[in-house]
Amino acid sequence: MPKDISTPTTATAEIENVAPQRFAAIDLGSNSFHLLVANYQHERLQVVARLGEKVQLAAGLDDDGVLNEAAIQRALDCLGRFAPFLNDITHGNLRIVGTNALRDARNSQAFIERAEAQLGHAIEIIAGREEARLIYLGAAHALAENGRRLIVDIGGGSTEFIIGEAFEPKALESLRMGCVTFSRRFFPDGELNEKRMRRAEISALSELANIQRPYQRLGWDDPVGSSGTIKAAASVLHAYGDTPHEGVITRSGLKKLRERLLKCKQLDKVELDGLKPDRAKVFPAGVAILGAIFEAFDLTQMRFADGALREGVLYDMAGRNSAEDSRSKSLESLKRTYDVDTRQGANVADTAERLFNQVRHAWSLGPAQARYLQWASHVHEIGLAIAHSQFHRHGAYLLEHSDLAGFSRPEQRQLAFLVRAHRRKFPLKEWQALPAAQQASAQKLAQLLRLAVLFNHSRPEAAPALPLLNVDSGSLTITLPESDEPTLLSTDLEQEQAFMQAAGFNLVVKQMKAEG
């Protein structure tokens, strides 16, 4: 009997009845802080709460790159107002990311520690290209049309440029120019005139020169802008009737907007229909950057799209720890680039997983630590592409300083540490440089990775059988089968005991007594 297609199948019904997941993202931008809370279901976001405040963190950076206390306090006050919206968000469904101002600030770690204590959650500083990737992900989900797009996001301290199709970016770049930093640089006393405006535009053109030709070679069908400056420009043009459609910025409309701004003569006198007062002082600098973008890429128009960094963070979180995890894809790409021995990596990963399962309860290790151990196992030999000598150091450098899509800087540092620590002397200095909250688990994961590498020292066809591993009074104990002759493994473990003892950790190696 044929199925009634109007009745959902069991599988379909189960999918439809899956409860939505609630995610939250906080974007610690150079100009504004934003909070987005949303339910995720059927690959779409349903917004629950959306807040934004002009914190102007970048305006608090002095000439030495130090955030002043006033800016830090503005930021903490804002986060205090965000905090009540996070009460029902599970730990793994919240991500807080910092961008250009925190990348630049010499004392960003001091601020982060205070903010983390206030929120009870880790804060990640993301690299410029990772910021660009997440912006593209957020914008792409907001756009229904297909085709190749140029996405532009003018922030407070940096501007991101992405060319992509569907949800895949083809080019990512973050340039050091933003509406807050350019305001400080070109309009320091608040005076607004043609000379200063043109200086800001020429500086932006100079930054754009690095990407102008390669981006134009790639090409695009649809130029799209996201976030505050471009949204504000589109709003002002619509208010004055200088655009054919709402949300569209034309080159001729941008020229009229520039003229209106110059008539204001002072930043504190910038008042335009459609422009929010809290953006007025940094708006001329943002328009200078936008004008340079139109000039460099010979644009005739650009439309505004709602999606931006915080939406991208939520969509990225929804795909984490699955087959779509961008971090795993990044490491697979890195392995291909540096021709890593995939069989050896897989054998070490298999061994590391079995070791992990023997001690995970005693050491209170969970799924997050298991992922780092697996990642480090697969790429522990990546430094061999540079040189065999000190390859663990080379591998750590590549992992910490490469642009790895999906990874924040702290995540890259943690992964780099494990690769650095997988052989030879235990790197105490690098270990102690990790955040205090990570040190205990990082030390344990490093010990497991070191053992997994030792057990596969002979580079076998398949991962070998393992001895018994257990934790006893703070010591890690390995019990080997009884043998009268030294083996490669017993010799390696003897050396490993010396390395661990020198680092202040206790590794015990026993031999199983024969029965009878």
Short mmCIF file of C-alpha atoms in Angstrom, two decimals:
data_model
loop_
_atom_site.label_atom_id
_atom_site.label_comp_id
_atom_site.label_asym_id
_atom_site.label_seq_id
_atom_site.Cartn_x
_atom_site.Cartn_y
_atom_site.Cartn_z
CA MET A 1 0.00 0.00 0.00
CA PRO A 2 1.53 3.34 -1.01
CA LYS A 3 2.36 5.83 1.73
CA ASP A 4 0.19 8.90 2.15
CA ILE A 5 2.63 11.70 1.31
CA SER A 6 0.58 14.13 3.41
CA THR A 7 1.56 12.18 6.54
CA PRO A 8 5.13 12.85 7.70
CA THR A 9 7.39 9.84 8.00
CA THR A 10 8.72 8.92 11.43
CA ALA A 11 12.12 10.37 10.52
CA THR A 12 10.56 13.60 9.30
CA ALA A 13 8.39 13.89 12.37
CA GLU A 14 11.41 13.37 14.63
CA ILE A 15 13.29 16.15 12.82
CA GLU A 16 10.32 18.51 13.09
CA ASN A 17 9.94 17.77 16.81
CA VAL A 18 13.56 18.36 17.72
CA ALA A 19 13.69 21.11 20.33
CA PRO A 20 15.56 24.23 19.25
CA GLN A 21 19.00 24.90 20.68
CA ARG A 22 19.57 28.28 22.26
CA PHE A 23 22.85 30.01 21.39
CA ALA A 24 24.33 33.35 22.37
CA ALA A 25 27.18 35.41 20.94
CA ILE A 26 28.85 38.56 22.21
CA ASP A 27 30.90 40.60 19.76
CA LEU A 28 33.40 42.84 21.56
CA GLY A 29 33.95 45.26 18.68
CA SER A 30 36.26 48.25 18.55
CA ASN A 31 33.29 50.63 18.36
CA SER A 32 30.29 48.66 19.62
CA PHE A 33 29.57 45.63 21.76
CA HIS A 34 26.72 43.42 20.55
CA LEU A 35 24.79 40.58 22.16
CA LEU A 36 22.69 38.17 20.10
CA VAL A 37 20.63 35.37 21.64
CA ALA A 38 18.78 33.07 19.25
CA ASN A 39 17.13 29.68 18.97
CA TYR A 40 18.61 27.45 16.26
CA GLN A 41 16.32 24.99 14.50
CA HIS A 42 16.07 23.63 10.96
CA GLU A 43 19.36 25.40 10.11
CA ARG A 44 17.87 28.82 10.85
CA LEU A 45 18.18 31.33 13.69
CA GLN A 46 15.17 32.79 15.48
CA VAL A 47 16.28 35.88 17.40
CA VAL A 48 15.35 35.94 21.09
CA ALA A 49 17.30 39.03 22.17
CA ARG A 50 19.50 41.55 20.40
CA LEU A 51 21.39 44.34 22.19
CA GLY A 52 24.10 46.76 21.13
CA GLU A 53 25.99 49.57 22.83
CA LYS A 54 28.56 52.06 21.58
CA VAL A 55 31.46 51.31 23.93
CA GLN A 56 34.17 52.80 21.64
CA LEU A 57 36.87 50.57 23.04
CA ALA A 58 39.36 51.65 20.37
CA ALA A 59 38.97 55.28 21.47
CA GLY A 60 40.47 54.24 24.80
CA LEU A 61 43.77 53.11 23.27
CA ASP A 62 46.62 55.52 24.01
CA ASP A 63 49.69 56.10 21.81
CA ASP A 64 51.42 53.12 23.43
CA GLY A 65 48.52 50.79 22.65
CA VAL A 66 47.27 50.58 26.23
CA LEU A 67 43.53 50.59 26.99
CA ASN A 68 42.73 53.27 29.56
CA GLU A 69 40.67 52.52 32.65
CA ALA A 70 37.72 54.60 31.44
CA ALA A 71 37.34 52.45 28.31
CA ILE A 72 37.75 49.26 30.31
CA GLN A 73 35.06 50.39 32.73
CA ARG A 74 32.68 51.27 29.87
CA ALA A 75 33.22 47.77 28.53
CA LEU A 76 32.66 46.07 31.89
CA ASP A 77 29.53 48.14 32.54
CA CYS A 78 28.14 47.08 29.17
CA LEU A 79 28.90 43.40 29.82
CA GLY A 80 27.17 43.74 33.17
CA ARG A 81 24.01 44.78 31.32
CA PHE A 82 24.39 41.84 28.91
CA ALA A 83 24.90 39.27 31.69
CA PRO A 84 21.23 38.69 32.67
CA PHE A 85 20.46 37.52 29.13
CA LEU A 86 22.99 34.68 29.47
CA ASN A 87 21.49 32.93 32.49
CA ASP A 88 19.78 30.12 30.55
CA ILE A 89 22.59 29.58 28.00
CA THR A 90 24.58 26.37 28.44
CA HIS A 91 28.34 26.78 28.56
CA GLY A 92 29.01 25.25 25.14
CA ASN A 93 26.39 27.42 23.45
CA LEU A 94 27.93 30.79 24.33
CA ARG A 95 30.87 32.37 22.55
CA ILE A 96 32.42 35.77 23.27
CA VAL A 97 34.82 37.12 20.66
CA GLY A 98 37.10 40.15 20.68
CA THR A 99 38.25 41.91 17.52
CA ASN A 100 40.69 44.61 16.44
CA ALA A 101 40.91 46.80 19.56
CA LEU A 102 41.63 43.76 21.72
CA ARG A 103 44.04 42.41 19.11
CA ASP A 104 45.97 45.69 19.35
CA ALA A 105 45.75 46.49 23.06
CA ARG A 106 48.91 45.66 24.97
CA ASN A 107 46.90 45.12 28.15
CA SER A 108 44.05 43.17 26.55
CA GLN A 109 44.73 40.14 28.77
CA ALA A 110 44.21 42.24 31.91
CA PHE A 111 40.83 43.40 30.59
CA ILE A 112 39.90 39.87 29.51
CA GLU A 113 40.61 38.46 32.97
CA ARG A 114 38.32 41.04 34.58
CA ALA A 115 35.59 40.49 31.99
CA GLU A 116 35.82 36.70 32.28
CA ALA A 117 35.52 36.94 36.07
CA GLN A 118 32.40 39.08 35.62
CA LEU A 119 30.73 36.82 33.04
CA GLY A 120 32.08 33.46 34.18
CA HIS A 121 32.98 32.55 30.60
CA ALA A 122 36.08 32.55 28.42
CA ILE A 123 36.69 35.38 25.94
CA GLU A 124 38.46 34.66 22.66
CA ILE A 125 40.39 37.17 20.58
CA ILE A 126 39.98 36.19 16.95
CA ALA A 127 42.37 36.99 14.11
CA GLY A 128 41.38 39.41 11.35
CA ARG A 129 40.79 36.78 8.69
CA GLU A 130 38.80 34.64 11.11
CA GLU A 131 36.69 37.71 11.81
CA ALA A 132 36.21 38.10 8.05
CA ARG A 133 35.16 34.43 7.71
CA LEU A 134 32.57 34.73 10.45
CA ILE A 135 31.22 38.00 9.00
CA TYR A 136 30.80 36.28 5.65
CA LEU A 137 29.01 33.34 7.26
CA GLY A 138 26.57 35.70 8.97
CA ALA A 139 25.97 37.82 5.87
CA ALA A 140 25.62 34.82 3.55
CA HIS A 141 22.83 33.38 5.70
CA ALA A 142 20.99 36.70 5.47
CA LEU A 143 21.11 36.75 1.65
CA ALA A 144 18.66 34.67 -0.36
CA GLU A 145 20.33 35.26 -3.73
CA ASN A 146 23.08 33.07 -5.15
CA GLY A 147 26.11 34.23 -7.10
CA ARG A 148 29.54 35.58 -6.24
CA ARG A 149 29.48 38.34 -3.63
CA LEU A 150 31.82 40.97 -2.29
CA ILE A 151 31.05 41.48 1.41
CA VAL A 152 32.42 44.61 3.13
CA ASP A 153 32.22 45.28 6.87
CA ILE A 154 33.57 48.60 8.22
CA GLY A 155 34.21 48.24 11.92
CA GLY A 156 35.66 50.50 14.58
CA GLY A 157 39.25 49.38 14.14
CA SER A 158 39.37 47.21 11.03
CA THR A 159 37.50 46.63 7.78
CA GLU A 160 36.89 43.14 6.44
CA PHE A 161 36.60 42.17 2.76
CA ILE A 162 35.34 38.80 1.62
CA ILE A 163 34.55 37.35 -1.79
CA GLY A 164 32.46 34.19 -1.66
CA GLU A 165 29.79 32.02 -3.20
CA ALA A 166 26.95 30.45 -1.20
CA PHE A 167 28.54 29.79 2.22
CA GLU A 168 32.13 29.33 0.98
CA PRO A 169 34.54 32.30 1.09
CA LYS A 170 37.02 32.50 -1.79
CA ALA A 171 39.11 35.39 -0.41
CA LEU A 172 39.36 36.82 3.11
CA GLU A 173 41.13 39.97 4.26
CA SER A 174 41.09 42.31 7.23
CA LEU A 175 42.62 45.76 6.81
CA ARG A 176 43.69 48.05 9.64
CA MET A 177 41.26 50.88 9.10
CA GLY A 178 38.07 51.62 11.00
CA CYS A 179 35.71 54.46 11.85
CA VAL A 180 37.03 54.91 15.43
CA THR A 181 40.74 54.68 14.65
CA PHE A 182 40.40 56.91 11.56
CA SER A 183 38.44 59.48 13.61
CA ARG A 184 41.29 59.70 16.11
CA ARG A 185 43.90 59.83 13.37
CA PHE A 186 42.41 62.31 10.89
CA PHE A 187 39.93 64.33 12.99
CA PRO A 188 41.71 64.45 16.39
CA ASP A 189 40.36 67.87 17.39
CA GLY A 190 36.94 67.37 15.84
CA GLU A 191 37.46 69.67 12.86
CA LEU A 192 35.87 68.36 9.68
CA ASN A 193 37.03 69.75 6.30
CA GLU A 194 37.86 68.73 2.74
CA LYS A 195 41.60 68.36 3.35
CA ARG A 196 41.19 66.03 6.30
CA MET A 197 38.47 64.02 4.62
CA ARG A 198 40.65 63.49 1.55
CA ARG A 199 43.63 62.49 3.70
CA ALA A 200 41.48 59.82 5.32
CA GLU A 201 40.29 58.61 1.91
CA ILE A 202 43.84 58.45 0.53
CA SER A 203 45.01 56.49 3.58
CA ALA A 204 42.19 54.01 3.03
CA LEU A 205 43.11 53.76 -0.67
CA SER A 206 46.67 52.98 0.35
CA GLU A 207 45.45 50.10 2.53
CA LEU A 208 43.17 48.87 -0.26
CA ALA A 209 46.02 48.82 -2.79
CA ASN A 210 47.21 45.52 -1.30
CA ILE A 211 44.03 43.67 -2.23
CA GLN A 212 42.62 45.75 -5.09
CA ARG A 213 43.99 43.76 -8.04
CA PRO A 214 43.59 40.21 -6.69
CA TYR A 215 40.02 40.96 -5.62
CA GLN A 216 39.16 42.49 -8.98
CA ARG A 217 40.62 39.43 -10.73
CA LEU A 218 38.34 37.17 -8.70
CA GLY A 219 35.40 39.45 -9.44
CA TRP A 220 31.88 39.53 -8.02
CA ASP A 221 28.29 40.02 -9.11
CA ASP A 222 26.91 41.62 -6.00
CA PRO A 223 28.64 44.11 -3.64
CA VAL A 224 27.12 43.89 -0.15
CA GLY A 225 27.86 45.84 3.02
CA SER A 226 27.18 44.85 6.61
CA SER A 227 27.30 46.39 10.11
CA GLY A 228 26.99 49.92 11.48
CA THR A 229 28.71 52.37 9.12
CA ILE A 230 27.15 50.94 5.97
CA LYS A 231 23.75 50.56 7.61
CA ALA A 232 23.92 54.20 8.77
CA ALA A 233 24.97 55.43 5.31
CA ALA A 234 22.07 53.59 3.68
CA SER A 235 19.68 55.01 6.28
CA VAL A 236 20.81 58.61 5.71
CA LEU A 237 20.62 58.29 1.92
CA HIS A 238 17.08 56.91 2.21
CA ALA A 239 16.05 59.73 4.57
CA TYR A 240 17.17 62.36 2.01
CA GLY A 241 15.80 60.51 -1.02
CA ASP A 242 19.32 60.01 -2.44
CA THR A 243 18.89 56.32 -3.22
CA PRO A 244 16.64 54.44 -5.67
CA HIS A 245 15.76 51.81 -3.06
CA GLU A 246 15.96 51.55 0.72
CA GLY A 247 19.13 49.83 1.86
CA VAL A 248 21.07 50.72 -1.30
CA ILE A 249 24.08 53.06 -1.42
CA THR A 250 24.92 54.58 -4.81
CA ARG A 251 28.10 56.38 -5.80
CA SER A 252 26.19 59.58 -6.54
CA GLY A 253 24.33 59.32 -3.23
CA LEU A 254 27.60 58.81 -1.36
CA LYS A 255 29.00 61.97 -2.96
CA LYS A 256 25.98 63.98 -1.71
CA LEU A 257 26.38 62.46 1.75
CA ARG A 258 30.03 63.51 1.83
CA GLU A 259 29.03 67.09 0.92
CA ARG A 260 26.45 67.18 3.71
CA LEU A 261 29.02 66.00 6.23
CA LEU A 262 31.57 68.66 5.22
CA LYS A 263 28.97 71.36 5.77
CA CYS A 264 28.77 70.30 9.43
CA LYS A 265 32.45 71.44 9.91
CA GLN A 266 32.74 69.81 13.37
CA LEU A 267 32.27 66.19 14.44
CA ASP A 268 30.14 67.23 17.41
CA LYS A 269 27.83 69.12 15.05
CA VAL A 270 27.14 66.20 12.72
CA GLU A 271 23.35 65.89 12.64
CA LEU A 272 21.70 64.19 9.66
CA ASP A 273 18.27 62.70 9.14
CA GLY A 274 18.45 58.93 9.56
CA LEU A 275 21.69 59.05 11.59
CA LYS A 276 21.67 57.96 15.23
CA PRO A 277 23.35 60.51 17.52
CA ASP A 278 25.66 57.92 19.12
CA ARG A 279 27.28 57.22 15.74
CA ALA A 280 27.62 60.83 14.57
CA LYS A 281 31.21 61.52 15.69
CA VAL A 282 32.71 58.45 13.98
CA PHE A 283 30.44 58.57 10.93
CA PRO A 284 32.56 60.92 8.73
CA ALA A 285 35.60 58.61 9.11
CA GLY A 286 33.42 55.64 8.18
CA VAL A 287 32.11 57.48 5.12
CA ALA A 288 35.71 58.30 4.09
CA ILE A 289 36.57 54.58 4.20
CA LEU A 290 33.38 53.69 2.32
CA GLY A 291 34.13 56.29 -0.34
CA ALA A 292 37.62 54.87 -0.81
CA ILE A 293 36.14 51.38 -1.22
CA PHE A 294 33.79 52.65 -3.95
CA GLU A 295 36.75 54.39 -5.62
CA ALA A 296 39.21 51.48 -5.39
CA PHE A 297 36.79 48.84 -6.64
CA ASP A 298 34.98 51.17 -9.07
CA LEU A 299 31.59 50.39 -7.50
CA THR A 300 28.41 52.05 -8.69
CA GLN A 301 26.30 50.80 -5.80
CA MET A 302 26.27 48.58 -2.72
CA ARG A 303 23.37 47.14 -0.77
CA PHE A 304 23.13 46.57 2.96
CA ALA A 305 22.63 43.09 4.49
CA ASP A 306 21.68 42.47 8.11
CA GLY A 307 23.90 39.48 8.92
CA ALA A 308 27.31 40.18 10.43
CA LEU A 309 29.89 38.83 12.87
CA ARG A 310 27.57 37.84 15.71
CA GLU A 311 25.24 35.92 13.37
CA GLY A 312 28.27 34.21 11.88
CA VAL A 313 29.47 33.20 15.34
CA LEU A 314 26.09 31.57 16.08
CA TYR A 315 25.98 29.66 12.79
CA ASP A 316 29.58 28.56 13.30
CA MET A 317 28.79 27.32 16.82
CA ALA A 318 25.83 25.35 15.50
CA GLY A 319 28.18 23.51 13.14
CA ARG A 320 30.94 22.88 15.68
CA ASN A 321 31.73 19.38 16.93
CA SER A 322 30.08 17.90 13.84
CA ALA A 323 31.17 16.93 10.35
CA GLU A 324 30.76 20.60 9.45
CA ASP A 325 33.21 21.83 12.12
CA SER A 326 35.35 24.39 10.30
CA ARG A 327 38.26 23.69 12.65
CA SER A 328 38.58 20.07 11.55
CA LYS A 329 38.35 21.18 7.92
CA SER A 330 41.15 23.69 8.50
CA LEU A 331 43.45 21.04 9.93
CA GLU A 332 42.69 18.67 7.05
CA SER A 333 43.70 21.44 4.64
CA LEU A 334 46.86 22.09 6.64
CA LYS A 335 47.79 18.39 6.55
CA ARG A 336 47.50 18.41 2.76
CA THR A 337 49.50 21.61 2.44
CA TYR A 338 52.41 20.26 4.49
CA ASP A 339 52.15 16.63 3.29
CA VAL A 340 51.70 15.15 6.75
CA ASP A 341 52.01 11.34 7.07
CA THR A 342 48.30 10.62 7.54
CA ARG A 343 48.76 6.97 8.50
CA GLN A 344 51.14 7.81 11.33
CA GLY A 345 48.87 10.62 12.47
CA ALA A 346 45.87 8.28 12.47
CA ASN A 347 47.79 5.64 14.45
CA VAL A 348 48.87 8.19 17.05
CA ALA A 349 45.31 9.53 17.24
CA ASP A 350 43.90 6.02 17.72
CA THR A 351 46.44 5.27 20.47
CA ALA A 352 45.85 8.64 22.13
CA GLU A 353 42.09 8.04 22.18
CA ARG A 354 42.51 4.65 23.90
CA LEU A 355 44.93 6.12 26.43
CA PHE A 356 42.52 8.98 27.05
CA ASN A 357 39.65 6.58 27.74
CA GLN A 358 41.73 4.78 30.40
CA VAL A 359 42.31 7.93 32.48
CA ARG A 360 39.56 10.38 31.53
CA HIS A 361 37.48 9.78 34.66
CA ALA A 362 40.43 9.89 37.06
CA TRP A 363 41.71 13.07 35.40
CA SER A 364 38.25 14.65 34.90
CA LEU A 365 38.75 15.09 31.16
CA GLY A 366 35.81 15.66 28.84
CA PRO A 367 34.87 15.86 25.14
CA ALA A 368 36.56 19.25 24.60
CA GLN A 369 39.91 17.88 25.79
CA ALA A 370 39.41 14.74 23.69
CA ARG A 371 39.04 16.90 20.55
CA TYR A 372 42.27 18.79 21.23
CA LEU A 373 44.13 15.53 21.77
CA GLN A 374 42.80 14.16 18.48
CA TRP A 375 43.65 17.32 16.56
CA ALA A 376 47.17 17.45 18.00
CA SER A 377 47.71 13.75 17.23
CA HIS A 378 46.85 14.21 13.56
CA VAL A 379 49.14 17.22 13.05
CA HIS A 380 51.96 16.53 15.54
CA GLU A 381 54.45 15.97 12.70
CA ILE A 382 53.50 19.02 10.64
CA GLY A 383 56.85 20.71 11.42
CA LEU A 384 58.71 18.04 9.43
CA ALA A 385 57.79 20.05 6.32
CA ILE A 386 60.30 22.67 7.51
CA ALA A 387 63.11 20.56 9.05
CA HIS A 388 63.55 17.35 11.00
CA SER A 389 65.64 19.05 13.64
CA GLN A 390 63.36 20.66 16.25
CA PHE A 391 60.30 19.81 14.16
CA HIS A 392 58.06 19.98 17.23
CA ARG A 393 59.01 23.67 17.58
CA HIS A 394 58.40 24.32 13.87
CA GLY A 395 55.01 22.61 14.08
CA ALA A 396 53.98 24.69 17.07
CA TYR A 397 54.95 27.89 15.26
CA LEU A 398 52.92 26.95 12.17
CA LEU A 399 49.84 26.12 14.25
CA GLU A 400 50.01 29.28 16.35
CA HIS A 401 50.64 31.72 13.50
CA SER A 402 48.72 30.27 10.54
CA ASP A 403 45.27 31.58 9.61
CA LEU A 404 43.15 28.59 10.67
CA ALA A 405 39.47 29.06 9.90
CA GLY A 406 37.28 28.33 12.91
CA PHE A 407 40.02 28.68 15.51
CA SER A 408 40.39 31.58 17.91
CA ARG A 409 43.87 32.66 18.96
CA PRO A 410 43.62 30.95 22.38
CA GLU A 411 42.52 27.72 20.68
CA GLN A 412 45.48 27.88 18.30
CA ARG A 413 47.88 28.53 21.18
CA GLN A 414 46.52 25.55 23.08
CA LEU A 415 46.86 23.27 20.05
CA ALA A 416 50.34 24.65 19.32
CA PHE A 417 51.40 23.93 22.90
CA LEU A 418 50.44 20.25 22.61
CA VAL A 419 52.46 19.86 19.41
CA ARG A 420 55.39 21.73 20.98
CA ALA A 421 55.23 19.42 24.02
CA HIS A 422 54.92 16.07 22.25
CA ARG A 423 58.64 15.17 22.37
CA ARG A 424 61.95 15.93 24.06
CA LYS A 425 62.01 18.09 27.20
CA PHE A 426 58.64 19.18 28.54
CA PRO A 427 58.32 22.91 27.69
CA LEU A 428 57.67 24.35 31.14
CA LYS A 429 57.99 27.97 30.01
CA GLU A 430 55.34 27.60 27.31
CA TRP A 431 53.13 25.60 29.66
CA GLN A 432 53.26 28.28 32.35
CA ALA A 433 52.40 30.93 29.72
CA LEU A 434 49.02 29.28 29.13
CA PRO A 435 46.04 30.68 31.04
CA ALA A 436 45.97 29.21 34.54
CA ALA A 437 42.63 27.52 33.89
CA GLN A 438 44.12 25.53 30.97
CA GLN A 439 47.40 24.42 32.53
CA ALA A 440 46.22 21.29 34.36
CA SER A 441 44.39 19.78 31.38
CA ALA A 442 47.12 20.84 28.93
CA GLN A 443 49.77 19.04 31.00
CA LYS A 444 47.67 15.85 31.10
CA LEU A 445 46.89 15.94 27.37
CA ALA A 446 50.56 16.53 26.59
CA GLN A 447 51.53 13.47 28.65
CA LEU A 448 48.99 11.33 26.77
CA LEU A 449 50.17 12.62 23.39
CA ARG A 450 53.82 11.97 24.30
CA LEU A 451 52.97 8.37 25.22
CA ALA A 452 50.90 7.86 22.06
CA VAL A 453 53.87 9.02 19.98
CA LEU A 454 56.25 6.71 21.90
CA PHE A 455 54.00 3.68 21.42
CA ASN A 456 54.07 4.36 17.66
CA HIS A 457 57.81 5.13 17.51
CA SER A 458 58.47 2.27 15.07
CA ARG A 459 55.80 3.68 12.70
CA PRO A 460 53.73 0.46 12.54
CA GLU A 461 51.14 -0.33 9.90
CA ALA A 462 48.43 -0.15 12.55
CA ALA A 463 48.22 1.26 16.06
CA PRO A 464 49.73 -1.23 18.55
CA ALA A 465 48.17 -2.93 21.56
CA LEU A 466 48.48 -0.85 24.71
CA PRO A 467 49.77 -1.56 28.20
CA LEU A 468 47.61 -0.77 31.22
CA LEU A 469 47.52 2.90 32.19
CA ASN A 470 46.15 4.25 35.45
CA VAL A 471 46.36 7.19 37.83
CA ASP A 472 47.50 6.57 41.38
CA SER A 473 48.06 9.32 43.97
CA GLY A 474 48.91 11.90 41.33
CA SER A 475 51.29 9.58 39.45
CA LEU A 476 50.66 8.19 35.99
CA THR A 477 51.50 4.48 36.04
CA ILE A 478 52.17 2.27 33.01
CA THR A 479 52.21 -1.51 33.46
CA LEU A 480 54.16 -3.37 30.75
CA PRO A 481 54.18 -7.10 30.00
CA GLU A 482 57.02 -8.96 31.74
CA SER A 483 60.24 -9.09 29.69
CA ASP A 484 63.84 -9.99 30.45
CA GLU A 485 65.19 -7.98 27.53
CA PRO A 486 65.00 -4.22 26.99
CA THR A 487 62.74 -3.18 24.14
CA LEU A 488 62.42 -0.01 22.10
CA LEU A 489 59.35 0.90 24.17
CA SER A 490 60.96 0.25 27.55
CA THR A 491 63.99 2.30 26.53
CA ASP A 492 61.80 5.14 25.31
CA LEU A 493 59.79 5.05 28.52
CA GLU A 494 62.93 5.18 30.62
CA GLN A 495 63.90 8.41 28.83
CA GLU A 496 60.35 9.70 29.20
CA GLN A 497 60.49 9.13 32.96
CA ALA A 498 63.57 11.36 33.11
CA PHE A 499 61.85 14.10 31.07
CA MET A 500 58.77 14.00 33.32
CA GLN A 501 60.83 14.01 36.50
CA ALA A 502 62.77 17.07 35.28
CA ALA A 503 59.44 18.85 34.72
CA GLY A 504 58.13 17.92 38.17
CA PHE A 505 55.66 15.22 37.04
CA ASN A 506 55.72 11.59 38.12
CA LEU A 507 55.62 8.75 35.59
CA VAL A 508 55.88 5.21 36.98
CA VAL A 509 56.70 2.23 34.75
CA LYS A 510 56.02 -1.27 36.11
CA GLN A 511 56.26 -4.76 34.67
CA MET A 512 53.42 -7.22 34.98
CA LYS A 513 54.44 -10.32 36.88
CA ALA A 514 53.97 -13.64 35.11
CA GLU A 515 51.33 -15.91 36.61
CA GLY A 516 52.46 -19.12 38.36
#
